[in-house]
Short mmCIF file of N, CA and C and ligand atoms in Angstrom, two decimals:
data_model
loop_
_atom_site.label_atom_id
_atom_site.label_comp_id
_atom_site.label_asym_id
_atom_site.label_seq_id
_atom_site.Cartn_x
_atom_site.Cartn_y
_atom_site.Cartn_z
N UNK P 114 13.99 12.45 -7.20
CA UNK P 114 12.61 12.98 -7.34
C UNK P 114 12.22 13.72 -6.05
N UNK P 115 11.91 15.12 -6.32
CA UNK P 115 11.38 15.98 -4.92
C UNK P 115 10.08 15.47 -4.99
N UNK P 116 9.32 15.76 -3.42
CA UNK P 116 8.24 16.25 -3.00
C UNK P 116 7.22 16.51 -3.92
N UNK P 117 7.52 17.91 -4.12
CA UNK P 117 7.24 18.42 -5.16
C UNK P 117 6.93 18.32 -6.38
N UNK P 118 7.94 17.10 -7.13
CA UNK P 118 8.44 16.84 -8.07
C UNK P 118 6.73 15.63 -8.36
N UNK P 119 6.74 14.93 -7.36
CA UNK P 119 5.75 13.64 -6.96
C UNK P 119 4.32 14.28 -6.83
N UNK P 120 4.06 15.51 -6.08
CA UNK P 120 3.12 15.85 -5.78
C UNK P 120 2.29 16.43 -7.54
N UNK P 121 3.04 17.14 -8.49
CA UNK P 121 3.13 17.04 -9.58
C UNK P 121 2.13 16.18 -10.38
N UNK P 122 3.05 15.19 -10.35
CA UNK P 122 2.50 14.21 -11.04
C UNK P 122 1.02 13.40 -10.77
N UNK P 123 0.98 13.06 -9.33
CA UNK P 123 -0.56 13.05 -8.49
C UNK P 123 -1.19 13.79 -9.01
N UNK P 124 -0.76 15.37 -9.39
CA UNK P 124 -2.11 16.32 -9.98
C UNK P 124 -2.06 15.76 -11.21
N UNK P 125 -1.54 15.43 -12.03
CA UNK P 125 -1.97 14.71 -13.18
C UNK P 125 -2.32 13.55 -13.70
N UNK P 126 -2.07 13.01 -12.69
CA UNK P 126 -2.73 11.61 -12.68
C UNK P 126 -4.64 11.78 -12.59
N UNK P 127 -4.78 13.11 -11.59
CA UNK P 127 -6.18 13.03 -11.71
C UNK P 127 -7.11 13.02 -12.87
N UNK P 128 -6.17 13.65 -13.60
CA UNK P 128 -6.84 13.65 -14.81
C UNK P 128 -7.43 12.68 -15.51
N UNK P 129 -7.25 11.21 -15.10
CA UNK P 129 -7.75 10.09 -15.46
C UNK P 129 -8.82 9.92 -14.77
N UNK P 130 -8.99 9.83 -13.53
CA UNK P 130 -10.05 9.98 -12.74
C UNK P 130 -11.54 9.17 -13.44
N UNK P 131 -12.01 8.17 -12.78
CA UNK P 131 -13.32 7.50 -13.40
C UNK P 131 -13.95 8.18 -12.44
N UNK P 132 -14.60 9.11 -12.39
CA UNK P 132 -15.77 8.82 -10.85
C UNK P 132 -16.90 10.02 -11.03
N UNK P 133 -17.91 9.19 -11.74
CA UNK P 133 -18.73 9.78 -12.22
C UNK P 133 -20.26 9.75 -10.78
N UNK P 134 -19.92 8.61 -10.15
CA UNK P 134 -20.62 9.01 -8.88
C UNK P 134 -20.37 10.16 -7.95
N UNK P 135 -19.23 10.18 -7.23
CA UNK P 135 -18.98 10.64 -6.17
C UNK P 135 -18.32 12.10 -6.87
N UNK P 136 -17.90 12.22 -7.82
CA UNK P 136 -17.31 13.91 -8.55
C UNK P 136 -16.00 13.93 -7.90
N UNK P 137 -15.41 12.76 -6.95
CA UNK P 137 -13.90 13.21 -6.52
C UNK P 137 -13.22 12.87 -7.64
N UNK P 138 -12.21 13.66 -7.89
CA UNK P 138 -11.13 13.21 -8.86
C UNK P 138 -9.85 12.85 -7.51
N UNK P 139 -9.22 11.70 -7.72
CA UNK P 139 -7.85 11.76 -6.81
C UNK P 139 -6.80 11.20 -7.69
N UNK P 140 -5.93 11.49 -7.43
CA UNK P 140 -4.57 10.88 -7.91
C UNK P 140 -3.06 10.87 -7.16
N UNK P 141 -2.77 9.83 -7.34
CA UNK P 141 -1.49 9.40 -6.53
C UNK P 141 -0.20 9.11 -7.74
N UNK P 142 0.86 9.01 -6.81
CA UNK P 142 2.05 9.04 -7.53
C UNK P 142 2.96 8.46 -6.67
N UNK P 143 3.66 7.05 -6.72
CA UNK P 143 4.09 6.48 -5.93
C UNK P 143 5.95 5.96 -6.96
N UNK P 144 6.36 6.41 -5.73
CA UNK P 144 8.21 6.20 -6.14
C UNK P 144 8.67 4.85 -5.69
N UNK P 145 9.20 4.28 -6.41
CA UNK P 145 10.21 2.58 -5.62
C UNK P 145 11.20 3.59 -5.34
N UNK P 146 11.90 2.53 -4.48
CA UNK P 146 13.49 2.70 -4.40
C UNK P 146 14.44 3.18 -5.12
N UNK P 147 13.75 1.90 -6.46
CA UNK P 147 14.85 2.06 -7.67
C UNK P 147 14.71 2.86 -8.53
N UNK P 148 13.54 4.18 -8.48
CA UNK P 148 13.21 5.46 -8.97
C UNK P 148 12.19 5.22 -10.37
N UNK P 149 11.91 4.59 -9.97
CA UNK P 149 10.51 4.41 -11.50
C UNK P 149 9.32 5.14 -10.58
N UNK P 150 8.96 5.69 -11.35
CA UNK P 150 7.27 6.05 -10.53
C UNK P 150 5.62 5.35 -11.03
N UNK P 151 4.75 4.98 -10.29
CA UNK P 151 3.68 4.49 -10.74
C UNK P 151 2.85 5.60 -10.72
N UNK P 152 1.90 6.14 -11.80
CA UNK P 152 0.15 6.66 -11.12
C UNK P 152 -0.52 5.93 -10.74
N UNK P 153 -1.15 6.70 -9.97
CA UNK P 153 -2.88 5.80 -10.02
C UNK P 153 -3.83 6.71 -9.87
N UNK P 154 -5.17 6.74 -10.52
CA UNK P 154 -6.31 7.40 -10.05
C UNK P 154 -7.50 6.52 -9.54
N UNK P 155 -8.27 7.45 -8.87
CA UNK P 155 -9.43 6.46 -8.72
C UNK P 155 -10.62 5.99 -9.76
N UNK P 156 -11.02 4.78 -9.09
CA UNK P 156 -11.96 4.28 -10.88
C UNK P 156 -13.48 3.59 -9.84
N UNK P 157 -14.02 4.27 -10.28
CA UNK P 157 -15.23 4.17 -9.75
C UNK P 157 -16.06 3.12 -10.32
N UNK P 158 -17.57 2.77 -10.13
CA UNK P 158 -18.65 1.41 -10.21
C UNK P 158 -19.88 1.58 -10.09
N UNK P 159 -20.59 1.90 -11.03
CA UNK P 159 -22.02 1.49 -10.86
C UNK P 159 -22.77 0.51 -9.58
N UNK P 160 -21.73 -0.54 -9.48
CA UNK P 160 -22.45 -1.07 -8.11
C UNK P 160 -21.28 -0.54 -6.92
N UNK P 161 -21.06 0.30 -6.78
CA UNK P 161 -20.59 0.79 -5.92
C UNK P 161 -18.81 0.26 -5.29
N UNK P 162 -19.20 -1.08 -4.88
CA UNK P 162 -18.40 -1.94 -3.96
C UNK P 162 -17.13 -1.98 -5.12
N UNK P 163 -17.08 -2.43 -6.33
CA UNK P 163 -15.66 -2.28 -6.94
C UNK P 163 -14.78 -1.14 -7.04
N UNK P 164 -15.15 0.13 -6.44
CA UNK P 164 -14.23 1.11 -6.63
C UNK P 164 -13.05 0.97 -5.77
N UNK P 165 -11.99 1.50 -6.53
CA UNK P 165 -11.12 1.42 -6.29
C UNK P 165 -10.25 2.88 -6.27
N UNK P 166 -9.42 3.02 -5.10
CA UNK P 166 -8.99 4.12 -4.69
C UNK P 166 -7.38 4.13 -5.22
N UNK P 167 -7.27 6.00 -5.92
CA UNK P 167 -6.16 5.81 -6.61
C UNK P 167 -4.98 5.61 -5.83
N UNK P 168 -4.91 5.61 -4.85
CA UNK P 168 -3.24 4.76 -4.15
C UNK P 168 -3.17 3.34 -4.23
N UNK P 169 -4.56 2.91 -3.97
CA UNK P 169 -4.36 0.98 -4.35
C UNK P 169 -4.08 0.79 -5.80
N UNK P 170 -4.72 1.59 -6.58
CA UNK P 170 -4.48 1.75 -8.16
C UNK P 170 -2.65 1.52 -8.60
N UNK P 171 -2.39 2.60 -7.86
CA UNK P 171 -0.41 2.96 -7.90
C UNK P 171 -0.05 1.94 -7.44
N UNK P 172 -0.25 1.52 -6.15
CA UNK P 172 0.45 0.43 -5.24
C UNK P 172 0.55 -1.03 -6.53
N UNK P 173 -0.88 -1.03 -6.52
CA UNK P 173 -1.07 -2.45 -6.97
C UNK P 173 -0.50 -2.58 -8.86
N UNK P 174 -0.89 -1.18 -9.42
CA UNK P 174 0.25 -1.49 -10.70
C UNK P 174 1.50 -2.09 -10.69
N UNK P 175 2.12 -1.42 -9.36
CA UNK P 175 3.68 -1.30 -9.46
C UNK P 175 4.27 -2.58 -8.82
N UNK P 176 3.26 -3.15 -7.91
CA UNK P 176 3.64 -4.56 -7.40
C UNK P 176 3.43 -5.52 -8.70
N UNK P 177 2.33 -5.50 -9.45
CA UNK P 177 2.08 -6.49 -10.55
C UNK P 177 3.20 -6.43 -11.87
N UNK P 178 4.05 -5.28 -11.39
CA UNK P 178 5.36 -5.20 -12.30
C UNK P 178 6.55 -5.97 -11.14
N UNK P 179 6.31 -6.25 -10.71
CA UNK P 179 7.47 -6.55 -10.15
C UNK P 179 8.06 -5.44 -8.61
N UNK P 180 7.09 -5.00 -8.33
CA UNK P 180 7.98 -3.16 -7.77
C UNK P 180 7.48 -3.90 -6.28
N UNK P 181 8.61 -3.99 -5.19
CA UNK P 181 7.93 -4.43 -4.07
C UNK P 181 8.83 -3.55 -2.49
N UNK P 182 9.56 -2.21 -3.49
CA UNK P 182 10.08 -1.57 -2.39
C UNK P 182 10.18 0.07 -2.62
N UNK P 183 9.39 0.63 -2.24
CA UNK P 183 8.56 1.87 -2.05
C UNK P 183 8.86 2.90 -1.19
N UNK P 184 9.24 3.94 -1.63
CA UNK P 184 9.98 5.28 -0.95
C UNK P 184 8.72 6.76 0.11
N UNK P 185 8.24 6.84 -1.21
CA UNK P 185 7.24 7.65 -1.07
C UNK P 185 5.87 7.74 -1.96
N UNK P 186 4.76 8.43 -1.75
CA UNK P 186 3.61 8.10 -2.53
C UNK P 186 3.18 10.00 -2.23
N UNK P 187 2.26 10.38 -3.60
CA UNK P 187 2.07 11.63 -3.24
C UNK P 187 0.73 11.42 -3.42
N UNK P 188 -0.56 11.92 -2.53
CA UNK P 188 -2.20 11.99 -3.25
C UNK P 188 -2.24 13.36 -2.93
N UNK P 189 -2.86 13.94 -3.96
CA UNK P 189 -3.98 14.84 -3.85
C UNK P 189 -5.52 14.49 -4.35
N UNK P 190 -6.52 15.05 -3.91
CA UNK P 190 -8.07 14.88 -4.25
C UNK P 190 -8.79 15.90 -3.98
N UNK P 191 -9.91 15.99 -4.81
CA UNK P 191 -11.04 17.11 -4.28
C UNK P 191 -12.19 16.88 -5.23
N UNK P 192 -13.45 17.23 -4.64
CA UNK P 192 -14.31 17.27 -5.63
C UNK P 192 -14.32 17.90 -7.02
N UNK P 193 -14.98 17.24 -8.13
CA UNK P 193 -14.63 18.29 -9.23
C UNK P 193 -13.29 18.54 -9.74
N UNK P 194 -12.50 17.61 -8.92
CA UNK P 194 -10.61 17.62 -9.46
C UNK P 194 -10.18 19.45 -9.05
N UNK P 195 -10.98 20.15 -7.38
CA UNK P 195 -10.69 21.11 -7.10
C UNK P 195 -9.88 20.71 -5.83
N UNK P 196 -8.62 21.02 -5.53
CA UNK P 196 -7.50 21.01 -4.57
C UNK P 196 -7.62 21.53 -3.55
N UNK P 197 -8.80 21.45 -2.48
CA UNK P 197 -9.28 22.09 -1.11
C UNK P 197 -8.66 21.69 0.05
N UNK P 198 -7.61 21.39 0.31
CA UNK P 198 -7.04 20.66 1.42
C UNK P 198 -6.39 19.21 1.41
N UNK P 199 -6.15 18.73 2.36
CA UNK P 199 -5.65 17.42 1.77
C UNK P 199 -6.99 16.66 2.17
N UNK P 200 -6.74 15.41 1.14
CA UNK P 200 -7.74 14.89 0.54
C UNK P 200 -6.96 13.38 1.23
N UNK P 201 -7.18 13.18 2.52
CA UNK P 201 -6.31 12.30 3.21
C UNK P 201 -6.35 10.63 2.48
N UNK P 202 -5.35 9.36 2.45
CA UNK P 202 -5.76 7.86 2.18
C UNK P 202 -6.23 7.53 3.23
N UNK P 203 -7.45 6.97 2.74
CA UNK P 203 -8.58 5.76 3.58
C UNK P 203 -7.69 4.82 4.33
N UNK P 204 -8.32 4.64 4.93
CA UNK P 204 -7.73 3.37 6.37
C UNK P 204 -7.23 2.24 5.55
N UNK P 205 -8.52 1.60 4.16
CA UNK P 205 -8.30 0.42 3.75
C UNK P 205 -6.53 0.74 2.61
N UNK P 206 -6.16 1.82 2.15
CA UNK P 206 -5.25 1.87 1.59
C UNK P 206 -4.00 2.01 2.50
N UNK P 207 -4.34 2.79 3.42
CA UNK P 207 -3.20 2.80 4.74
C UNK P 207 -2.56 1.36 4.95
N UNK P 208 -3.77 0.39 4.50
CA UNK P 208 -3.12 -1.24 5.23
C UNK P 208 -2.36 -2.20 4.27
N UNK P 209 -2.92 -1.18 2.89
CA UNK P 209 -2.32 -1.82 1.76
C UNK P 209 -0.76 -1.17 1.50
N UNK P 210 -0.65 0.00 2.32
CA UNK P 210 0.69 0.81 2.36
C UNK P 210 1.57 -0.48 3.11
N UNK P 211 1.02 -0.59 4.15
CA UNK P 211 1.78 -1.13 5.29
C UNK P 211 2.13 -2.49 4.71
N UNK P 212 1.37 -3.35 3.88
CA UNK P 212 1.83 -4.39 3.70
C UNK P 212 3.47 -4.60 2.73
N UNK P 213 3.20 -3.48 1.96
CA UNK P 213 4.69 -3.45 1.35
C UNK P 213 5.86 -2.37 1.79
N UNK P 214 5.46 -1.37 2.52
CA UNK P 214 6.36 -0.30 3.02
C UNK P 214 6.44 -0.34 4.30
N UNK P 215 7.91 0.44 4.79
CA UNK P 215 8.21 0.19 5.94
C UNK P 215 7.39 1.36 6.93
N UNK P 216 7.83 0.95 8.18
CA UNK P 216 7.04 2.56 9.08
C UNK P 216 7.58 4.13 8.10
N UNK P 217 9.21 3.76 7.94
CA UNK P 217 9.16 5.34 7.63
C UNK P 217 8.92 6.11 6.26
N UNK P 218 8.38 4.93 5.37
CA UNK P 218 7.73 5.29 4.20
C UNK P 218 6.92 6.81 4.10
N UNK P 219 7.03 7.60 3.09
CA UNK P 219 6.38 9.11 3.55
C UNK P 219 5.51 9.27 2.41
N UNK P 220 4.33 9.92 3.59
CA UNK P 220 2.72 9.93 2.48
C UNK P 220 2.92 11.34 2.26
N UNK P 221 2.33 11.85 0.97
CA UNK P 221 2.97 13.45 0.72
C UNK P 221 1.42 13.83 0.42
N UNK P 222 0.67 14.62 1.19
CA UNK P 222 -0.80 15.19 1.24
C UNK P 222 -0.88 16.24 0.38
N UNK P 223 -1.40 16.33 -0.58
CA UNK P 223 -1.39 17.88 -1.74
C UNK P 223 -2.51 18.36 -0.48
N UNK P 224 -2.04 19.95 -0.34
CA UNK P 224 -3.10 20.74 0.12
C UNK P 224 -3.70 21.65 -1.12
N UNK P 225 -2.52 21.76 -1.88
CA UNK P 225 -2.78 22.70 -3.66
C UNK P 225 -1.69 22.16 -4.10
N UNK P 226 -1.90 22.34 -5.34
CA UNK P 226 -1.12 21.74 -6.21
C UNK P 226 0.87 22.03 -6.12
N UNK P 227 0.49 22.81 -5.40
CA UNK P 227 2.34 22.88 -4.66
C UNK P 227 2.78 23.34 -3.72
N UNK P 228 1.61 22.83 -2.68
CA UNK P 228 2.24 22.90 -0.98
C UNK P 228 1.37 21.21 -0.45
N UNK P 229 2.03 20.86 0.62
CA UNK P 229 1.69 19.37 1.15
C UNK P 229 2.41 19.76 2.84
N UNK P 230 1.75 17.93 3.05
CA UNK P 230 2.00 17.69 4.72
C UNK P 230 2.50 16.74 3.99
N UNK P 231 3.36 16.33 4.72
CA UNK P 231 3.88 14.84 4.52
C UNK P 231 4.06 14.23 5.87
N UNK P 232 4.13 12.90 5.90
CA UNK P 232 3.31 12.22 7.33
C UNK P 232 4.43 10.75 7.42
N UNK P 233 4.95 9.94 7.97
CA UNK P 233 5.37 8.82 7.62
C UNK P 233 4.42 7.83 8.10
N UNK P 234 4.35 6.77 7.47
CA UNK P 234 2.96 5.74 7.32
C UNK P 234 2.80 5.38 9.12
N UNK P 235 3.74 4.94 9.61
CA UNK P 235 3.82 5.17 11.04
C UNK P 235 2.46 6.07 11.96
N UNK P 236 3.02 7.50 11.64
CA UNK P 236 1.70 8.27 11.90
C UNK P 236 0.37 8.41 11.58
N UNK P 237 0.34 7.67 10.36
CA UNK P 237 -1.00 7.75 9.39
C UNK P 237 -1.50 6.38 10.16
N UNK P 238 -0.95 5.22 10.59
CA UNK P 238 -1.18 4.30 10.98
C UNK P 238 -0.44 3.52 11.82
N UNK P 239 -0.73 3.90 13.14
CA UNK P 239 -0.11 3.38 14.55
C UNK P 239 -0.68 2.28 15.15
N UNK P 240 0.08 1.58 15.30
CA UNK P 240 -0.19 0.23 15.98
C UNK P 240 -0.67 -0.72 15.11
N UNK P 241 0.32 -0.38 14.17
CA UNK P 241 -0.59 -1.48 12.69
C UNK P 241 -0.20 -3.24 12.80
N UNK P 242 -1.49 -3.57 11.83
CA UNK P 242 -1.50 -5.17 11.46
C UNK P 242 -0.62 -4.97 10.59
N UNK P 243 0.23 -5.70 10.92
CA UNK P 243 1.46 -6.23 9.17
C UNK P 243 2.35 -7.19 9.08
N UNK P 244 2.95 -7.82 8.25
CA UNK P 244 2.76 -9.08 7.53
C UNK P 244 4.00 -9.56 8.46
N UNK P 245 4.68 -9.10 9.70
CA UNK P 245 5.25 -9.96 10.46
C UNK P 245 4.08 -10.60 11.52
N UNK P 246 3.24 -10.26 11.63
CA UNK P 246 2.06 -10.90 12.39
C UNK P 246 1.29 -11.94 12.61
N UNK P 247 1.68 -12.28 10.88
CA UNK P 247 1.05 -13.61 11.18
C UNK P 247 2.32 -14.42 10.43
N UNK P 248 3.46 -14.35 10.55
CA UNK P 248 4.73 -14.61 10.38
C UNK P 248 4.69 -16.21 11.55
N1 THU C 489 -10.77 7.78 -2.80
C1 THU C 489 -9.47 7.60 -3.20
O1 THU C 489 -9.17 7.49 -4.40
N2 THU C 489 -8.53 7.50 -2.24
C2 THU C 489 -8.77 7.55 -0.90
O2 THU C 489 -7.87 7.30 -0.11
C3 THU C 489 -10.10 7.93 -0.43
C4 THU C 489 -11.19 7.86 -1.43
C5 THU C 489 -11.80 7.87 -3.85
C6 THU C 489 -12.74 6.70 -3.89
C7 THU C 489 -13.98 7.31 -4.50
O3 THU C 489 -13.86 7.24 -5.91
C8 THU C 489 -13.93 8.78 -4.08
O4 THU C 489 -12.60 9.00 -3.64
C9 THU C 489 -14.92 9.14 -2.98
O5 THU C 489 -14.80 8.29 -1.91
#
C-alpha cells in the first residue's frame, strides 16, 4: 500500500464524517503490519466532550479487532470536507499513536487529496510518555 494509495482512502473515509458542529469533515486511514487497513472519521456530540477524532476512531477499531501493530496512518481534514492544507492530529491522538506504534511509525498529512508531508510519530511527538514508563 503507497502513500498515496492510504492518503486515498482518508479522503473517503471523510465522507462519513458526523460533525454537524464544527463543519470539519476528517478522515484517517490506518495500515497494520499485516496489511489490512482501518478508517476512521470524526463523530461529533451535542454535548461536546464525546467527540471523537477520526484517527482515535481508526486506531481504536483496529485494536478492538485484534490489530496491535501499525505501519502508517494517513489524515486529511478541512472545513466543509475542503482539503486546505494539512489538517494536522491533536496532541490527545498523538498519545494514542504512541501507545501502540513505534517512534518510526509514519503520519501521512493530506495537503490535497494527492500531495502530503509525512512526519514519523517521533517528530510529531518528542519526548513522549509511553507505555515503557510506567513499566
Ligand atoms: N479532529 C479530528 O478528527 N482529528 C484531529 O486530530 C483534530 C480534530 C476533529 C474533531 C472535531 O470533530 C473537529 O475535528 C474539529 O475539532
Amino acid at each position: 500500500m503507497t502513500d498515496k494509495e492510504l492518503l486515498s482512502l482518508a479522503v473517503k473515509a471523510m465522507e462519513n464524517s458526523y460533525s454537524p458542529y464544527s463543519g470539519c469533515k476528517v478522515g484517517a486511514a490506518l495500515l497494520t503490519e499485516s496489511g489490512k487497513v482501518y478508517l476512521g472519521t470524526n463523530i461529533e456530540n451535542a454535548a461536546f466532550g464525546p467527540t471523537i477524532c477520526a484517527e482515535r476512531v481508526a486506531i481504536f477499531k483496529a485494536v478492538s479487532e485484534g490489530e496491535k501493530s501499525f505501519s502508517k496512518i494517513a489524515v486529511v481534514g478541512g472545513k466543509n470536507g475542503v482539503i486546505n492544507g494539512i489538517f494536522a492530529p491533536c496532541g490527545v491522538c498523538r498519545q494514542v499513536m504512541r501507545e501502540f506504534c513505534s517512534d518510526d511509525f509514519t503520519v501521512i498529512m493530506g495537503i490535497s487529496e494527492t500531495e502530503y508531508k509525512s512526519l514519523p510519530l517521533s517528530d510529531l511527538l518528542p519526548l513522549s510518555f509511553s507505555p515503557e514508563d510506567v513499566k
